[in-house]
Short mmCIF file of C-alpha atoms in Angstrom, two decimals:
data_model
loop_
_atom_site.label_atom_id
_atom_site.label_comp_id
_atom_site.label_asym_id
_atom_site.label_seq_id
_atom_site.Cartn_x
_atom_site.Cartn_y
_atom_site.Cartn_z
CA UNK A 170 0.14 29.89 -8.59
CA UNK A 171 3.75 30.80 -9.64
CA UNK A 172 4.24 32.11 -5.49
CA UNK A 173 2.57 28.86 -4.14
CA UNK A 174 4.92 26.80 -6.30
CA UNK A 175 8.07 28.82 -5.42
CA UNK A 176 7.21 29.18 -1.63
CA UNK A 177 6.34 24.81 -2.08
CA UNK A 178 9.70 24.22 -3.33
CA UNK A 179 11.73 26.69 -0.83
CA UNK A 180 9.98 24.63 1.98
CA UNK A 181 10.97 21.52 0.70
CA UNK A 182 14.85 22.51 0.17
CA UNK A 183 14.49 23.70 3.44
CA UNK A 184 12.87 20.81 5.29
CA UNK A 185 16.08 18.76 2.85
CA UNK A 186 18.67 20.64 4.56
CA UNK A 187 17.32 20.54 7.95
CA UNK A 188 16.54 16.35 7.94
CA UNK A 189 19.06 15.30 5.47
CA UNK A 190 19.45 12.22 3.33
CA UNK A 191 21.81 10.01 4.78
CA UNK A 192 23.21 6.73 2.69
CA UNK A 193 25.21 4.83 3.72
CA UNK A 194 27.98 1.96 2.03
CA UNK A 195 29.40 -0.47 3.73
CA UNK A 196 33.16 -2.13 3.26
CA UNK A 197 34.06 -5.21 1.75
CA UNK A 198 32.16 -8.72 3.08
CA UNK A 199 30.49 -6.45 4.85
CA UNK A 200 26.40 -5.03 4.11
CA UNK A 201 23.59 -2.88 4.91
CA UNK A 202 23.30 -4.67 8.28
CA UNK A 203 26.85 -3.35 9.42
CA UNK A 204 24.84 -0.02 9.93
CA UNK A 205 22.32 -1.12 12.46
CA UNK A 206 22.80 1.16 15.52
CA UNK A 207 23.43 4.12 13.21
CA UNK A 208 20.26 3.36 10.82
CA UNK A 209 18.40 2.97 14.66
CA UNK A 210 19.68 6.44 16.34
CA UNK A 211 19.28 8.12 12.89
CA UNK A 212 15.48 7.08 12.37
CA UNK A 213 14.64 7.38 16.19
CA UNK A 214 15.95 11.35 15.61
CA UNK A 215 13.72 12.17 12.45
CA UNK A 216 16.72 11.49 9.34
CA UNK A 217 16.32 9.62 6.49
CA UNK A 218 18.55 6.80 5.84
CA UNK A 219 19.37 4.20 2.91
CA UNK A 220 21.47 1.24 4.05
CA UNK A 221 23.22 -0.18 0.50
CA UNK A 222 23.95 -3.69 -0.08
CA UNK A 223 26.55 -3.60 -2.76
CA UNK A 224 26.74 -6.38 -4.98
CA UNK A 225 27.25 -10.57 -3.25
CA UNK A 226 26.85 -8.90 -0.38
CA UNK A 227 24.39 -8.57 2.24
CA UNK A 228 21.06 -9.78 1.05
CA UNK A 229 22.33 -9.84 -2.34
CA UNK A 230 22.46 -13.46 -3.74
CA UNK A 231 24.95 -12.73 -6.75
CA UNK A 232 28.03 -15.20 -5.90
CA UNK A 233 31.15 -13.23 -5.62
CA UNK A 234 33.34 -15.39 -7.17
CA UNK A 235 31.40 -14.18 -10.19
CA UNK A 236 32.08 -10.04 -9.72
CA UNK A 237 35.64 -9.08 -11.25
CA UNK A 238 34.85 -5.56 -12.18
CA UNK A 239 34.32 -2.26 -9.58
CA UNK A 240 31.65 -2.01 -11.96
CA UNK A 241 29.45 -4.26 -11.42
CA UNK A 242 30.16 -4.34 -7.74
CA UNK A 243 28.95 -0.89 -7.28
CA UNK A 244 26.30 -1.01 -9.92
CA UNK A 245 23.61 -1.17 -6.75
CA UNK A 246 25.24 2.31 -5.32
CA UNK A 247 24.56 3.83 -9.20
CA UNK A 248 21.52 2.49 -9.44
CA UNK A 249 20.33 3.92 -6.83
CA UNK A 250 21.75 7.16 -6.86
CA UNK A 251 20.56 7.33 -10.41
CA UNK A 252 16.86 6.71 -9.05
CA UNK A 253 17.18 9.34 -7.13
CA UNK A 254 15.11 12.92 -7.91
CA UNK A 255 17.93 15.16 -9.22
CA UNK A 256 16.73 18.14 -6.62
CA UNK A 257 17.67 15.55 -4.17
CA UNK A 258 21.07 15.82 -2.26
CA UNK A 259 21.98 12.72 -0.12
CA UNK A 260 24.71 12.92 2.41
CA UNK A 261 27.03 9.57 1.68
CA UNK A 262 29.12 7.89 4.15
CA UNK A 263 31.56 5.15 2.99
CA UNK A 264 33.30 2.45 5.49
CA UNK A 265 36.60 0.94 4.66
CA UNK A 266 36.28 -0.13 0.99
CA UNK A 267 33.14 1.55 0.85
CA UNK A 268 35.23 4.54 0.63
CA UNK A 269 36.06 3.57 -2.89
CA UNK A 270 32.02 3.40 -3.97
CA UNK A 271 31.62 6.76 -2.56
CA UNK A 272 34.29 8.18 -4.54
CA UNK A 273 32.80 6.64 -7.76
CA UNK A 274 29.26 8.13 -6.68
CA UNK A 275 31.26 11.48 -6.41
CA UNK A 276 32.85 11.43 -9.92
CA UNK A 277 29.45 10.25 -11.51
CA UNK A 278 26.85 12.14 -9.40
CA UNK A 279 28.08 15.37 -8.05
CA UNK A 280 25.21 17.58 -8.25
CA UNK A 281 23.58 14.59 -6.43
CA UNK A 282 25.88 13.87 -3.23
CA UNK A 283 25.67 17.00 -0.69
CA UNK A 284 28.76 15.40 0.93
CA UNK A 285 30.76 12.41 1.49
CA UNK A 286 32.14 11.51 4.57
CA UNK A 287 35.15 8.57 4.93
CA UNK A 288 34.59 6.74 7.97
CA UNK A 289 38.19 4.56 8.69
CA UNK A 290 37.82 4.06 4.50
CA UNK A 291 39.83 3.92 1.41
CA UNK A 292 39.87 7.79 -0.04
CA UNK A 293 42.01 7.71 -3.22
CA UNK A 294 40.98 10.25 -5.67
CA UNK A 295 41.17 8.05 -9.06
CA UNK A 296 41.13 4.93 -6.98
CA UNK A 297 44.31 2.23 -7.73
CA UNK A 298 46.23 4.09 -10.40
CA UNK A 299 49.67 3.79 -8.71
CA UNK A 300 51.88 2.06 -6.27
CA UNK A 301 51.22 4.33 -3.54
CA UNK A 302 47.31 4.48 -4.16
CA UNK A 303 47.89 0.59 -3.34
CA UNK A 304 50.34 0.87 -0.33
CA UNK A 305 47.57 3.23 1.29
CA UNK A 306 44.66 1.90 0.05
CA UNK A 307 44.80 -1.44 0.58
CA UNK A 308 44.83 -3.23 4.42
CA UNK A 309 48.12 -5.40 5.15
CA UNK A 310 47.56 -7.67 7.91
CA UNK A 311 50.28 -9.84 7.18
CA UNK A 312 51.70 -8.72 11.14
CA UNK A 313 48.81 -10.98 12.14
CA UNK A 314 49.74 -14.71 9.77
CA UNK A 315 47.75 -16.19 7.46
CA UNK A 316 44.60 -14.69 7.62
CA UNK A 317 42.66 -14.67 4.70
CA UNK A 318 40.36 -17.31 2.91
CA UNK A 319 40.89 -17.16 -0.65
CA UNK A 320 38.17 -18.33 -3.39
CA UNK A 321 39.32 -18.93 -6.96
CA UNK A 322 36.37 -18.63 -9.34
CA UNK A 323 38.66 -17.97 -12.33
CA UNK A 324 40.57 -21.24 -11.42
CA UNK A 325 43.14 -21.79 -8.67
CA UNK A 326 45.87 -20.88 -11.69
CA UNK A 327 44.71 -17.36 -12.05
CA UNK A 328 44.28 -14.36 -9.13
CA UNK A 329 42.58 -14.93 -6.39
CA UNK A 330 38.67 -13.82 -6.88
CA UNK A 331 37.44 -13.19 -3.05
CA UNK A 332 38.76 -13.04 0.59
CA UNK A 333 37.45 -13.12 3.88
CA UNK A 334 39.25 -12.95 6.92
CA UNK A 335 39.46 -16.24 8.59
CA UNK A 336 37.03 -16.31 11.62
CA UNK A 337 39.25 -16.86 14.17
CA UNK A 338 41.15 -13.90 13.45
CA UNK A 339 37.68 -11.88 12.48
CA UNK A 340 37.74 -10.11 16.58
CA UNK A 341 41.20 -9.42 16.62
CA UNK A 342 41.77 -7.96 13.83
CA UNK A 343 37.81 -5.97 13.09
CA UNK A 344 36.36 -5.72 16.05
CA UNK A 345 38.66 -5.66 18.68
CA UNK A 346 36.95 -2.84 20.50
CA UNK A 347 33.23 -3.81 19.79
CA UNK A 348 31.12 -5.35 21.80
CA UNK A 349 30.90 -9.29 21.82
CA UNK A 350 27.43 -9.66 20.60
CA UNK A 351 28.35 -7.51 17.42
CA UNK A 352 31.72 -9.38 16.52
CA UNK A 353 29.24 -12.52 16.53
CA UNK A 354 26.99 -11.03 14.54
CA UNK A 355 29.63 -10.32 12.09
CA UNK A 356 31.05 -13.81 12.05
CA UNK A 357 27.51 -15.06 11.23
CA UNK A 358 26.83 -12.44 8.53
CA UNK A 359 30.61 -10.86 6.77
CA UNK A 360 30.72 -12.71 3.46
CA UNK A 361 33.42 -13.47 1.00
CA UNK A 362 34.60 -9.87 -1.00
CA UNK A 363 35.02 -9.76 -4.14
CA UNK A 364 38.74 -8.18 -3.70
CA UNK A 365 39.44 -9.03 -7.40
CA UNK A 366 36.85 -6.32 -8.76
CA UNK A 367 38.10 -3.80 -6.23
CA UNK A 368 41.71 -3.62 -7.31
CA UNK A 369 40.21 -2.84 -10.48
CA UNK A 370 38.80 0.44 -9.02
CA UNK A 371 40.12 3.29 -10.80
CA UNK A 372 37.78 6.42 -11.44
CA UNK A 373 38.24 8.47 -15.09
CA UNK A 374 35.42 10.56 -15.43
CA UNK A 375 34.57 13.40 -14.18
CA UNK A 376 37.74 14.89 -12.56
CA UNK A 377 36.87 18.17 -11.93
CA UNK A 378 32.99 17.08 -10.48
CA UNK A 379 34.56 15.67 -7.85
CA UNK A 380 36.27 18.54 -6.10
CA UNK A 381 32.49 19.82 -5.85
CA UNK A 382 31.69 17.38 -3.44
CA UNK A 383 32.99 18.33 0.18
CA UNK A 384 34.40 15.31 2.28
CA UNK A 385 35.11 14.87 5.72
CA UNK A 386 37.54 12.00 6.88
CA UNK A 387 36.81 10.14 10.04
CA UNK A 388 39.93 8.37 11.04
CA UNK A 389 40.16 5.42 13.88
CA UNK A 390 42.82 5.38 16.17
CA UNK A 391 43.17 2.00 16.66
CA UNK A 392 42.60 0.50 13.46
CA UNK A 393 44.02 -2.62 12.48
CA UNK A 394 42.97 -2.81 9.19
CA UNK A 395 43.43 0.23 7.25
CA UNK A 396 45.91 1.82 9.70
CA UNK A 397 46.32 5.34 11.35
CA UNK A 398 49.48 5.84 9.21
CA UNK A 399 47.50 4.72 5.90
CA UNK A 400 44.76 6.92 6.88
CA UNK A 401 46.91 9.95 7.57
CA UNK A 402 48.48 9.38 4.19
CA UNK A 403 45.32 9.62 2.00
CA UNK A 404 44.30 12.71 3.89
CA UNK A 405 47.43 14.46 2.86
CA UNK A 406 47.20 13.32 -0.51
CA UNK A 407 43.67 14.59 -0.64
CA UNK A 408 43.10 16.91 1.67
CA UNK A 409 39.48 16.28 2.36
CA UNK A 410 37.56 20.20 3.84
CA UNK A 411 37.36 18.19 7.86
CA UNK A 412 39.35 15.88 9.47
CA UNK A 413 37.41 13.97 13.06
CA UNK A 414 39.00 11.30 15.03
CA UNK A 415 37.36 8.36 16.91
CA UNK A 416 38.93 6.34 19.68
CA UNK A 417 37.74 3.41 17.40
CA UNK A 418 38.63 0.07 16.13
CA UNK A 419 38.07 -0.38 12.25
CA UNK A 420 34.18 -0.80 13.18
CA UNK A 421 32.48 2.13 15.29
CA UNK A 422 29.68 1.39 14.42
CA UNK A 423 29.88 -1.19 16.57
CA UNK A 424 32.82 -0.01 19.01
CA UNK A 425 31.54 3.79 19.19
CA UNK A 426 28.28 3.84 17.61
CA UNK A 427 26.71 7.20 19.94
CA UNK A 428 30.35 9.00 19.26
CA UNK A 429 29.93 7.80 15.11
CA UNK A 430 26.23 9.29 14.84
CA UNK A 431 27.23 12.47 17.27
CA UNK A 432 29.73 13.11 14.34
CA UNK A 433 27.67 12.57 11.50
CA UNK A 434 24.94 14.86 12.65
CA UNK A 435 27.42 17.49 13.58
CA UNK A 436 28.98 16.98 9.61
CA UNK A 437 25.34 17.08 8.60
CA UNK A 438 24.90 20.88 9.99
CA UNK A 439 27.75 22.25 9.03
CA UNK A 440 27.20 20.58 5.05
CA UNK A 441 25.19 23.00 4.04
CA UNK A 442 28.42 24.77 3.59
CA UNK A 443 30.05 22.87 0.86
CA UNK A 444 27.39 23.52 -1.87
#
């Protein structure tokens, strides 16, 4: 009984390691739909996926007006990695500010998160601690005017609650690479973020968990909204184990969605690496 178990359990690791967990988190205004072509190509290859839709965002009905904590903006992310079995080990991938829900997920559930990968995303160890965390961390489109639609839902006296970049600007700026049916798509789906809970990212607990967790960095070459130059600068700050580079706007999975998935898998079989 005792071998059957064993020999049960070894097969299951090993069927784990060879079709891995993938979850993935999207950016701000953003959702599980951004993930579309990648959620396809995984599935269609055998690989679990989980497509998140943080909170006021995707299918989630909470107004965002109404989030002002990281907190409670990620709660869906620790929720579910929470639920999960705690033999499981999920491979998570963070876009843009999604890179900021990984790194929570990282500091919280180590033992949980085989590795996280940074795809053109915020990667700042204790989140928005400094002046530096904020002048990498945080996109500056001001080259491109006034492009942002504000909401106020503390009052138009107090900081600014959400943002969403204006449509007009939405291609330009996003998706200048992708194709024209997916910048549509966005237009009809991106929401209002709540960018008044994410500056109040900053990550406390469990310091030395999170150096258990390997990370890979994907960077975009021609991103316009967390730049090269801001991406460089996180990754020498903290040095993730892998550094990849897409000839991307801020959105392959849109612009380079065969060349994003070729990566991941190739991340995926080297992971086993990093536990």
């Amino acid at each position: 009984m005792g071998e059957e178990v064993m020999m049960s359990m070894t097969e299951k690791e090993t069927a784990a390691m060879n079709n891995p967990h993938f979850v993935l988190v999207h950016g701000i205004g953003g959702g599980a739909w951004c993930w579309y072509k990648i959620k396809c190509l995984m599935e269609n290859s055998g690989y679990k996926v989980s497509c998140i839709d943080l909170k006021g965002a995707g299918t989630d009905r909470s107004d965002a007006n109404s989030i002002v904590s990281f907190d409670d903006y990620n709660k869906p992310l620790m929720d579910f990695m929470s639920a999960l079995p705690h033999s499981e080990q999920v491979i998570m991938v963070g876009h843009s500010a999604g890179g900021l829900s990984v790194t929570q997920a990282t500091h919280k559930f180590a033992n949980k998160i085989r590795l996280a990968v940074y795809v053109a995303a915020t990667m700042l160890k204790s989140g928005f601690l400094t002046d530096q965390d904020i002048k990498d961390g945080v996109p500056d489109l001001s080259q491109f005017g006034d492009v942002y639609e504000l909401g106020f839902g503390l009052g138009a006296e107090q900081p600014p609650t959400t943002a969403i970049v204006k449509k007009e600007f939405q291609r330009k700026i996003i998706y200048q690479m992708s194709p024209q049916e997916d910048s549509t798509l966005a237009a009809m789906l991106l929401r209002p973020g709540p960018i008044l809970a994410l500056q109040s990212a900053r990550f406390k607990e469990g310091r030395e968990m999170v150096e258990k967790v390997g990370r890979i960095y994907i960077k975009t070459m021609h991103d316009n909204v967390i730049k090269p130059e801001q991406q460089e600068a996180m990754i020498k700050r903290w040095p993730p184990s892998q550094v990849r580079v897409l000839d991307s706007d801020h959105s392959p999975f849109f612009s380079a969605p065969f060349s994003l998935f070729g990566l991941l898998l190739k991340v995926a079989a080297t992971s086993a690496g990093y536990k």
